[in-house]
Structures are given as structure tokens and as C-alpha cells.
Short mmCIF file of C-alpha atoms in Angstrom, two decimals:
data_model
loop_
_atom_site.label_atom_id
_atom_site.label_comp_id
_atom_site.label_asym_id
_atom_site.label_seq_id
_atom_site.Cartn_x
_atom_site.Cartn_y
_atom_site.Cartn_z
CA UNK A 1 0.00 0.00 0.00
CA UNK A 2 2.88 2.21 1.30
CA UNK A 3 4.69 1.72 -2.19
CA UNK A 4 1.48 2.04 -4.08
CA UNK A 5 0.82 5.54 -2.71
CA UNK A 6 4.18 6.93 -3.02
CA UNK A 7 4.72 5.81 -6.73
CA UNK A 8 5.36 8.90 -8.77
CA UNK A 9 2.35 9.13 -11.50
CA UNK A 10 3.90 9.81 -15.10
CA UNK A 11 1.53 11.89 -16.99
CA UNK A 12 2.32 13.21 -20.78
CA UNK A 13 3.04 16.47 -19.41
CA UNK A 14 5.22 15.66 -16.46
CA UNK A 15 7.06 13.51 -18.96
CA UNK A 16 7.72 16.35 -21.72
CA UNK A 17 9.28 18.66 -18.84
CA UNK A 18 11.81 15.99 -17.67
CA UNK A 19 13.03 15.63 -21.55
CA UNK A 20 12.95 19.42 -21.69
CA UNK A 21 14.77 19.42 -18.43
CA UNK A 22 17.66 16.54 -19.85
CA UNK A 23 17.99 18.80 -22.83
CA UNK A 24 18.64 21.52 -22.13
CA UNK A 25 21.45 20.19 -19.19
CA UNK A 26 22.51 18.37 -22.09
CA UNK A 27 22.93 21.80 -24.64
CA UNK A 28 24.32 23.08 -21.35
CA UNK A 29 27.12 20.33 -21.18
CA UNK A 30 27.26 20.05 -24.83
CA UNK A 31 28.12 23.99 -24.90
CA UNK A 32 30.36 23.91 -22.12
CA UNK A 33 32.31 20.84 -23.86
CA UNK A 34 32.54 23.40 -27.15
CA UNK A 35 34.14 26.28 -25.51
CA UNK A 36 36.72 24.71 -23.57
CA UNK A 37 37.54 22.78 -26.85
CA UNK A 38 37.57 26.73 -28.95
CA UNK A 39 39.64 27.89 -26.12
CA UNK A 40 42.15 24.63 -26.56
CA UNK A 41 42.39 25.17 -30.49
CA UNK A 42 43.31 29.29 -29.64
CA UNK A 43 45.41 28.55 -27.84
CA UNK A 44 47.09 25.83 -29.71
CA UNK A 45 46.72 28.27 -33.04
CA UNK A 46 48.52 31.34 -31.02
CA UNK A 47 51.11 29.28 -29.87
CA UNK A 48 51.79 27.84 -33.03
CA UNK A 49 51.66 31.42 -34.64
CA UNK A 50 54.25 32.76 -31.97
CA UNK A 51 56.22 29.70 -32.85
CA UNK A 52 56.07 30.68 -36.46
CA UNK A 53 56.90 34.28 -35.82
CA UNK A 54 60.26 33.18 -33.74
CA UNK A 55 60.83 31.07 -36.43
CA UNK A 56 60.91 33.68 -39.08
CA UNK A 57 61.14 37.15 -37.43
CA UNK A 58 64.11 35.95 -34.72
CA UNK A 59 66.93 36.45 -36.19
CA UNK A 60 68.37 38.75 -33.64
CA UNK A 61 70.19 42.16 -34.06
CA UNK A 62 71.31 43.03 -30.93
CA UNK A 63 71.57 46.47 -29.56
CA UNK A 64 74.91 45.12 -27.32
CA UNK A 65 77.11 43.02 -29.75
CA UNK A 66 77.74 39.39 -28.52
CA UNK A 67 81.43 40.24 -30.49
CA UNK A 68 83.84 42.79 -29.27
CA UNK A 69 83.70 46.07 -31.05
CA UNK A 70 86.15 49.18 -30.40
CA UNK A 71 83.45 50.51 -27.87
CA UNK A 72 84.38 47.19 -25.94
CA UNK A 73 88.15 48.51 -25.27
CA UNK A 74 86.47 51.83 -23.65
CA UNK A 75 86.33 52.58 -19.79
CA UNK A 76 83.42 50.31 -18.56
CA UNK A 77 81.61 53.56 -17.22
CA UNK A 78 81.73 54.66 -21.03
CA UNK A 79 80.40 52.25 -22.62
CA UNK A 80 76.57 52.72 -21.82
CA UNK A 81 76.53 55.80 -23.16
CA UNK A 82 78.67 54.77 -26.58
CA UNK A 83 75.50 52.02 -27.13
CA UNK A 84 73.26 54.66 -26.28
CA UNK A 85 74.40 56.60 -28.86
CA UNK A 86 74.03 53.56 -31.59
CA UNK A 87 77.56 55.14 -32.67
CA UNK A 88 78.61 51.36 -33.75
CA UNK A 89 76.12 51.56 -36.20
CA UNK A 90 77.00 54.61 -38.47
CA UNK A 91 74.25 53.87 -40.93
CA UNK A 92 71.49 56.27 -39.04
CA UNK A 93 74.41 59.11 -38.85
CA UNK A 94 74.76 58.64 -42.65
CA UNK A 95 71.02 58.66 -43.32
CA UNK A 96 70.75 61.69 -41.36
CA UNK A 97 73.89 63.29 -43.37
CA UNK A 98 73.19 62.54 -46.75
CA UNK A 99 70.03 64.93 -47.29
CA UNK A 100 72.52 67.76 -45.96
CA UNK A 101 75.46 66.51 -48.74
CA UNK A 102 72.56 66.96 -51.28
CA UNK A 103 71.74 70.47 -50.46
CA UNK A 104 75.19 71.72 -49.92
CA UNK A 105 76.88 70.69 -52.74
CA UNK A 106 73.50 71.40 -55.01
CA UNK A 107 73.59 75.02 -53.75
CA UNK A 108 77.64 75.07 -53.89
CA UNK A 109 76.91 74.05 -57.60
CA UNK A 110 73.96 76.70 -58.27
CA UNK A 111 76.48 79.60 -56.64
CA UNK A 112 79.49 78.47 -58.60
CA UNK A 113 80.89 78.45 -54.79
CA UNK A 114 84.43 77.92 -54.35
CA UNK A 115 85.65 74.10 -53.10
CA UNK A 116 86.56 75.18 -49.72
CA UNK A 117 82.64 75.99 -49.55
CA UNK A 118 81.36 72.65 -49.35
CA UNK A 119 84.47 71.27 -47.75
CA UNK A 120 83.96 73.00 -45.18
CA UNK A 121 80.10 72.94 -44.31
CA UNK A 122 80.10 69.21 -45.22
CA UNK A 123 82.74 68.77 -42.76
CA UNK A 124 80.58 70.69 -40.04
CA UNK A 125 77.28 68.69 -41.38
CA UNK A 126 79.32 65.87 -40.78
CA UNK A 127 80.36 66.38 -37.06
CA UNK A 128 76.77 67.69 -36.48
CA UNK A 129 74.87 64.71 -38.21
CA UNK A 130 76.79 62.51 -35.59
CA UNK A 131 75.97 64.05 -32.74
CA UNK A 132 72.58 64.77 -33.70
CA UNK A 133 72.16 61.36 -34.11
CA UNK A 134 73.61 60.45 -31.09
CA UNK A 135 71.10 62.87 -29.23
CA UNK A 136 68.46 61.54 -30.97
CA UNK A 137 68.26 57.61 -29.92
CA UNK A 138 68.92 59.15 -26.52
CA UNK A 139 65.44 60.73 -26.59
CA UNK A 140 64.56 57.99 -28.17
CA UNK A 141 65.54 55.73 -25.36
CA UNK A 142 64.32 57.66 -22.98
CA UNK A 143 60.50 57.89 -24.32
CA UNK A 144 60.33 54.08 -24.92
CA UNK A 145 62.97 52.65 -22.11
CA UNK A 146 59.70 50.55 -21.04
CA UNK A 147 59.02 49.45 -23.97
CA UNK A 148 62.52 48.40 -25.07
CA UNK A 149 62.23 45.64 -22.53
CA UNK A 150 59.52 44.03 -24.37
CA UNK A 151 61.13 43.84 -27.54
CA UNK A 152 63.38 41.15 -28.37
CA UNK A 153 65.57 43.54 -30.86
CA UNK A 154 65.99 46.28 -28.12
CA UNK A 155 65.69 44.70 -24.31
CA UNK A 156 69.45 44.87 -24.59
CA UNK A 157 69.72 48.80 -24.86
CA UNK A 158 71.43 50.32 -21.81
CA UNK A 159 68.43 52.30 -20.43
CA UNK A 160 66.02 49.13 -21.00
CA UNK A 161 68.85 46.99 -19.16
CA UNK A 162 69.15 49.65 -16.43
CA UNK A 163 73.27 49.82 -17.45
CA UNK A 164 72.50 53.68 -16.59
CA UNK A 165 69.57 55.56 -15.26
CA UNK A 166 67.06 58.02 -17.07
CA UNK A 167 68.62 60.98 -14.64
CA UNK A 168 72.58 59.84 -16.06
CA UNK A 169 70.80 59.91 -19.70
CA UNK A 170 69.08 63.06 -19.33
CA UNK A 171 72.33 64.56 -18.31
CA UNK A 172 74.36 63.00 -21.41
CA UNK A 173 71.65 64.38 -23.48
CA UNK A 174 72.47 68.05 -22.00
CA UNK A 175 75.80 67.10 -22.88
CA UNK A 176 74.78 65.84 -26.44
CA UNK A 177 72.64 68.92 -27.60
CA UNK A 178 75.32 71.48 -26.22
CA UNK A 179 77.95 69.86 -28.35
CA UNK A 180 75.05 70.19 -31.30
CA UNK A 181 74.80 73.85 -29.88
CA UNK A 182 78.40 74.44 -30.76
CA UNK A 183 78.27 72.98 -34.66
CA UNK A 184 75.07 74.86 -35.18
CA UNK A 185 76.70 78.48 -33.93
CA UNK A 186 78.95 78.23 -36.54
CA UNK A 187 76.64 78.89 -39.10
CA UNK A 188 74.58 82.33 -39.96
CA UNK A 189 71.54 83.57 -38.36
CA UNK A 190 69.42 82.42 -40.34
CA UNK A 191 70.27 78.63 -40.46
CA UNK A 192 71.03 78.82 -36.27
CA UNK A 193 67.22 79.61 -36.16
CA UNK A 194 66.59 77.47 -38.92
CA UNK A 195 68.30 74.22 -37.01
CA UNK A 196 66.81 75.20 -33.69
CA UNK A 197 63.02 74.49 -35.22
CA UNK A 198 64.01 71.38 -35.96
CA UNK A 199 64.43 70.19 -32.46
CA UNK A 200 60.39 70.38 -31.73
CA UNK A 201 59.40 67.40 -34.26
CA UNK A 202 62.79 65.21 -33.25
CA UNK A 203 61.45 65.63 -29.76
CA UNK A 204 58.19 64.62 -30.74
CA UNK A 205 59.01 61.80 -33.21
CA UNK A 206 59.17 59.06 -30.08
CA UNK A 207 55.79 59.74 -29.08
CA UNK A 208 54.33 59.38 -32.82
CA UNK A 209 54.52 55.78 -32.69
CA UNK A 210 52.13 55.53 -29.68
CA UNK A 211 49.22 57.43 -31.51
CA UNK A 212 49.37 57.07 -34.99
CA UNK A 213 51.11 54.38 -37.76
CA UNK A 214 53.01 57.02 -39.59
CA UNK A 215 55.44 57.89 -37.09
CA UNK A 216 58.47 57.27 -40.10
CA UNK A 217 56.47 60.10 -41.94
CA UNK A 218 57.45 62.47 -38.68
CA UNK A 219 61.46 60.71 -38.64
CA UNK A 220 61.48 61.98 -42.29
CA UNK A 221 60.54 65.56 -41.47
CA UNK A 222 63.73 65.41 -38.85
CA UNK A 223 65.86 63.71 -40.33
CA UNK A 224 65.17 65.83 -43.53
CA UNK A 225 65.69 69.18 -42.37
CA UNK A 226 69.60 69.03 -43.33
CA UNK A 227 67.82 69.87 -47.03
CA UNK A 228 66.79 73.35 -45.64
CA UNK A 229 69.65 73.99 -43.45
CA UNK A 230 72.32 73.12 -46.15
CA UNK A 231 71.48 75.09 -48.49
CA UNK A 232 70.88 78.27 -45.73
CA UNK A 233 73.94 77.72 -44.41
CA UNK A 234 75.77 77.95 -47.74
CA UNK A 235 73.31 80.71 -49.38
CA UNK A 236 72.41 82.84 -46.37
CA UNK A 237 68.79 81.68 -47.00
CA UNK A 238 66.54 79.05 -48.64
CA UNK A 239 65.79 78.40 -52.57
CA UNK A 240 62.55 77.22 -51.42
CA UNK A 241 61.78 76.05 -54.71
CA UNK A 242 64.33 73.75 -55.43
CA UNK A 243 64.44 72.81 -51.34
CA UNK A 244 61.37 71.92 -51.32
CA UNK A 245 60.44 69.23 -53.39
CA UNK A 246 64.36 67.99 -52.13
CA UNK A 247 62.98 67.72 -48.80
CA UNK A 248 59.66 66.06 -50.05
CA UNK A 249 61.76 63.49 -51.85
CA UNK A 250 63.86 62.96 -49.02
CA UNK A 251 60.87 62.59 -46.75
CA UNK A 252 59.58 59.96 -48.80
CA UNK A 253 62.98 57.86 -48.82
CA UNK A 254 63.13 58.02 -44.96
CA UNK A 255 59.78 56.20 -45.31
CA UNK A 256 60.87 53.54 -47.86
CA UNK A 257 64.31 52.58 -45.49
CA UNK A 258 62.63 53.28 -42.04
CA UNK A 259 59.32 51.03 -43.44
CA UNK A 260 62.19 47.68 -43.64
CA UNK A 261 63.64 49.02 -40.76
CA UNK A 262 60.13 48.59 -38.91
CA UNK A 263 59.54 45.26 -40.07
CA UNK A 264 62.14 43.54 -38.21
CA UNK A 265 59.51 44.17 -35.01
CA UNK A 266 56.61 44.36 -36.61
CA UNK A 267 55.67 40.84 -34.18
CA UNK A 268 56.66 42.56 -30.77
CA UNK A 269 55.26 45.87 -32.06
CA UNK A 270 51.73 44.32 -31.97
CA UNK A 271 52.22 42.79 -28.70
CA UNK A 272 53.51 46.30 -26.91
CA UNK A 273 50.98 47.98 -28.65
CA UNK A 274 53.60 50.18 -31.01
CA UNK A 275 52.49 51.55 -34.65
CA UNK A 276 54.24 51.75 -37.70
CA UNK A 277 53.56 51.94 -41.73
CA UNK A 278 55.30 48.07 -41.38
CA UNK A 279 52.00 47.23 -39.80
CA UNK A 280 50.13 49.59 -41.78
CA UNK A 281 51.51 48.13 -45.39
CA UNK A 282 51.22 44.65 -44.15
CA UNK A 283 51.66 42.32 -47.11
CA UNK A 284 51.16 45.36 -49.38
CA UNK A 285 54.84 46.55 -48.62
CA UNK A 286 56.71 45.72 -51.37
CA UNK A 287 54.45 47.68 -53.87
CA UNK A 288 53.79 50.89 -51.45
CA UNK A 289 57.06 51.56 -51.05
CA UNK A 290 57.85 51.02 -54.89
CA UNK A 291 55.60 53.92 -55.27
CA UNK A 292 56.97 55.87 -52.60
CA UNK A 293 60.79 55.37 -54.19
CA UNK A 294 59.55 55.94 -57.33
CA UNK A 295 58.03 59.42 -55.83
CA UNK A 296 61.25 59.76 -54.07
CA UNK A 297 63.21 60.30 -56.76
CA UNK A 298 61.09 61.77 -58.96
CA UNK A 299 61.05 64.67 -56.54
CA UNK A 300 64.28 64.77 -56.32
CA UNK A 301 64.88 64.88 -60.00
CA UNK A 302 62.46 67.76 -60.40
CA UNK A 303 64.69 69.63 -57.55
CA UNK A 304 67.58 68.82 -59.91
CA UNK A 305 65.90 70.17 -62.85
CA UNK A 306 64.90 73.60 -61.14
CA UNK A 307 68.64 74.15 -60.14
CA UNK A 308 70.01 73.14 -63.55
CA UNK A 309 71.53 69.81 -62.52
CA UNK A 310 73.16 68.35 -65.83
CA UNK A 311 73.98 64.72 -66.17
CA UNK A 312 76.50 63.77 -63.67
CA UNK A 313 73.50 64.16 -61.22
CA UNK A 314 70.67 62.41 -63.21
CA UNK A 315 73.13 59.42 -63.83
CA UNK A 316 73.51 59.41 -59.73
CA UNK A 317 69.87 59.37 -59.05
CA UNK A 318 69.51 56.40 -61.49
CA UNK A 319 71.89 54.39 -59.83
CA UNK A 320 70.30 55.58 -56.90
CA UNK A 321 66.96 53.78 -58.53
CA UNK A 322 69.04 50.81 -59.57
CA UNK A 323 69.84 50.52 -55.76
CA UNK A 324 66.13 51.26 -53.96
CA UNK A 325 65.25 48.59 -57.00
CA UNK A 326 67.37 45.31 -55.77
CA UNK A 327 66.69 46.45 -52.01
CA UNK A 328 62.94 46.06 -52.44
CA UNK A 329 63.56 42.91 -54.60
CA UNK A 330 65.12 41.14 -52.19
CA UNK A 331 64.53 42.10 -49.28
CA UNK A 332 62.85 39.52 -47.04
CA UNK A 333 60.50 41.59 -44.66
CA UNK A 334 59.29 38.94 -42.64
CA UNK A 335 63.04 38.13 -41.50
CA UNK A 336 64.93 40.22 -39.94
CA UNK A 337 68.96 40.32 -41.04
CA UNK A 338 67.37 40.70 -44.86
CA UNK A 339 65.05 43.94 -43.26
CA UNK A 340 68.41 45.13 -41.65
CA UNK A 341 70.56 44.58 -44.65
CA UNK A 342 67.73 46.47 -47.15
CA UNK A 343 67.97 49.26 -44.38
CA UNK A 344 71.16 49.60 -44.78
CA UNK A 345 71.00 49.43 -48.54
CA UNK A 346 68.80 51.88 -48.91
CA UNK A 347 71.80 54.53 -47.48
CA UNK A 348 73.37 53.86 -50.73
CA UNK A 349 70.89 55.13 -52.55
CA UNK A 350 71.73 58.40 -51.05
CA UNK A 351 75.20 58.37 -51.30
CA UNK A 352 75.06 57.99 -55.13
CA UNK A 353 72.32 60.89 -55.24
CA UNK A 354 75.42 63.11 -53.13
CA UNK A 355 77.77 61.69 -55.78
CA UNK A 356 75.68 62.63 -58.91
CA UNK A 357 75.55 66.29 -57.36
CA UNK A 358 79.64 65.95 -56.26
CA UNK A 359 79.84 64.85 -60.16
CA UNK A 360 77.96 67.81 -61.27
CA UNK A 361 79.72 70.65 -59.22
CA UNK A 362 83.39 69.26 -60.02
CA UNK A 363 82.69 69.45 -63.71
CA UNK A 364 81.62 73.17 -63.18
CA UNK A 365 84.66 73.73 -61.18
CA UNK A 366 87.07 71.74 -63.74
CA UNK A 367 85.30 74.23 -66.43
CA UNK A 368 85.87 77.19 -64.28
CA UNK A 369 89.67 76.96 -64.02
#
């Protein structure tokens, strides 16, 4: 009796709400099951895509060379601030010297200047460019010391490493743009004020990288300005006509080299939350920056032609193509010696613009005599 009245009547209805019930702990189960799987599989996938971008992007370049170099055989409290500095690597003093070699010896050719001219401003650009320089990856250092210690490429650097303080490099740095102080006070009026403007956009240029993904657009306008201030400091003033589109095309070169130059941590950039036109591009690199070399020296060119450039500099700004052409055909830009190695072949392509215009202004001179 007991068991008859406390047997659990099954209706129809009763029924559908246990199945209900089951099913829906079962699409409960079922969906648990499914994410935890989706979250195995990404994580899998990201691992296996950090794999592949060690695999192709880690080729290391190291801001402290693993082989001795002459700063090596300096006083050990020295040598922090000669890596600072990047002075082992002279490629980013050229690159910031060349657009001055341009100017001077394109205005030394338009004045019919005498050799001592140019000898002796290029020779002051030179000193200048290299301390400049210098001055310039120590603000660089400065803004993105955190950052440098998230990038495989620059956790080395002596302010990431803590080798010296931000107080030591802000007083190197004092040192640094005195030193520039005293190259730039040998020139007129004009081009001191002239150089001095510069210093607001190299200031700046760190910072660009955080907020937009044209911060090599900003390097070119710095490292640029040696196409005003060459030409002041050998005129008096600026032939903004032919300085202009000189500085355009030099603008747009700094973006062709300094694009490779990005690539090499264009995987740690994402991860630190950096921007560049290497991320920007993406896989459409190769065929931007054929259109910005090609606009490169075409503006260049068109400087030439204002100034009356003859044929000693047009053959320099074809080899000049000849070079930006095999850089951008072989350079690798998801590996990081070939990004390094078309970096630093793009600073040919300068030099044989400079030699063009040497070429140009030694014929006048050779005529003159």
C-alpha cells in the first residue's frame, strides 16, 4: 500500500518537462564541452603562430654586440653611453647626413661656390649629423625605455637593461645637444634659427609611434631638415623652390628605409601595442614603397631640374633607382637580417644621389679653371 501511494504518476506532461529538463542540461554540457575545446584550439593556433613568428622574425640584431667592437676597449663607465648613442652603427648618422650633402653641394653648384665651400660645411654637417644622431636615440631611449624591454631587438639597450639611469641619460643628453649647440653656432643667423626648429618634431618623433602608424612620416621631417639647413647655411637663405620638393623626396625615402627598418619588429610591435607603416603596409609593402621610391626620386629629379643639374646628377639618381630597386627585390621583410641589410641598402641610394651632385659641381669647377 505504502509503495502504491508513493509511486510517482507519469503523466504526458510531467514527462515532456523531464526531456525538456535533460535537454537543455545536455545543450548546457554540450556547450560547455565546445568552448573549452575553442579555447584549446586558440590557444594551440597562437602558440603555433608565436612559434612561427620566432621562427621567421628571430633572427636577432642586438643592440649590445655578442662580439667585441672598439666601444668594448672603452672605460666600462663609457660604454653605456657609446651604445646609447648607436655610434657602432654609423648607418642612421649617414642617413641623417646625406640629405645635408645633397643640399650643400647642389647650392655650392647653383652659386658656382668655391671648393673650400662645401668642404667646409660638409665637414661641419658631418660632425653635427653625428651628434645629432647620437642625441636623438637618446630621446629615443628615454621615451620608450619601457618598452625596449619588451622587444626582443631592443631589451638589450642600456636604459632598457638599467646599465644607466634616465637621470645619467638626461644629463648626457644636456651634454649631447650642447655639443650640437656648438656645430650649429657656426653657421649664420638664419640657419642657427633654422636648425633650432628642428628640435620640436625630433622631440616629438618618439611619441608618434604611440598614436598614430606614420610615425616614419614624422622621422622623415627630422631627419630631412639638413635639405633646408644646407642650403641656408651655404646661401644665407633658402631656394625654397628647389628645397622643397628635395625635402619632399627625401621625406619619402626616410619612409621607404625606415618602413624595412620597422619590419624587423613588426611581431613585438603588436604585442607592446607600437604603430608603424610596417603594420600599416602589411603584405602590401613591397608595392607601397615602390611607389613611394619611385616618388622619391622623382622629386628629387624635379629639384635637380629647377637648379640646372646636368647629367652627372641624373646618372647618380639612377643608380640611386638601380639601388632602392634590388633592395625592395630582395629584401625579405618577414626576417629580420634581410630587413636590416635592405635598411642599410637603402643609405646607398643616397650616397650615389650626393655623388651625382659631387659629379655635377666638379665638372663646373674643372670648367671654371
Amino acid at each position: 500500500m505504502n509503495v502504491l501511494f508513493t509511486t510517482t504518476r507519469t503523466t504526458p506532461f510531467t514527462a515532456s518537462l523531464s526531456s525538456a529538463h535533460a535537454f537543455r542540461k545536455s545543450a548546457r554540457l554540450c556547450s560547455i564541452v565546445l568552448n573549452a575545446e575553442l579555447c584549446k584550439r586558440k590557444r594551440v593556433a597562437c602558440n603555433a603562430f608565436r612559434m612561427k613568428s620566432s621562427k621567421t622574425m628571430r633572427l636577432d640584431i642586438p643592440a649590445m654586440p655578442a662580439t667585441a667592437t672598439w666601444i668594448d676597449k672603452l672605460p666600462t663607465r663609457w660604454k653605456p653611453y657609446a651604445y646609447l648613442t648607436r655610434i657602432d652603427k654609423p648607418i642612421g648618422t649617414l642617413l641623417l647626413f646625406y640629405p645635408c650633402t645633397w643640399s650643400i653641394t647642389m647650392a655650392s653648384y647653383a652659386l658656382h661656390a668655391p671648393l673650400t665651400t662645401p668642404l667646409t660645411y660638409i665637414s661641419l654637417f658631418g660632425i653635427g649629423a653625428l651628434i645629432m644622431r647620437g642625441a636623438g636615440c637618446t630621446i629615443n631611449d628615454l621615451w620608450d625605455r619601457k618598452l625596449d624591454k619588451a622587444v626582443e631587438r631592443t631589451k638589450e639597450r642600456p636604459l632598457a637593461r638599467g646599465d644607466i639611469t634616465p637621470a645619467q641619460a638626461f644629463a648626457f643628453l644636456g651634454v649631447q645637444l650642447t655639443a650640437g649647440l656648438g656645430v650649429l653656432l657656426q653657421l649664420n643667423w638664419y640657419s642657427i634659427l633654422l636648425g633650432t626648429s628642428s628640435l620640436s618634431v625630433v622631440a616629438v618623433y618618439p611619441f608618434m609611434k604611440r598614436i598614430t602608424y606614420w610615425p616614419q612620416a614624422v622621422l622623415g621631417l627630422a631627419f630631412n631638415w639638413g635639405t633646408l639647413l644646407g642650403w641656408s647655411a651655404v646661401a644665407g637663405t633658402v631656394d625654397w623652390n628647389v628645397c622643397l620638393p628635395l625635402y619632399a623626396g627625401g621625406v619619402c625615402w626616410t619612409l621607404v628605409y625606415d618602413s624595412i627598418y620597422a619590419h624587423q619588429d613588426k611581431v613585438d610591435d603588436v604585442n607592446v601595442g607600437i604603430r608603424s607603416t610596417a603594420l600599416l603596409f602589411g603584405t602590401h609593402t613591397r608595392s607601397i614603397l615602390t611607389g613611394l621610391s619611385v616618388s622619391s626620386l622623382s622629386l628629387i629629379s624635379y629639384a635637380g631640374l629647377l637648379n640646372g643639374q646636368g647629367i652627372p646628377f641624373y646618372a647618380g639618381v639612377g643608380i640611386a633607382a638601380l639601388q632602392l630597386g634590388r633592395v625592395l627585390w630582395q629584401t625579405d621583410f618577414d626576417d629580420r637580417p634581410s630587413c636590416w641589410n635592405g635598411f642599410v641598402g637603402c643609405g646607398w641610394s643616397g650616397f650615389w644621389i650626393w655623388m651625382g651632385a659631387l659629379g655635377d659641381y666638379m665638372l663646373i669647377l674643372s670648367t671654371a679653371s
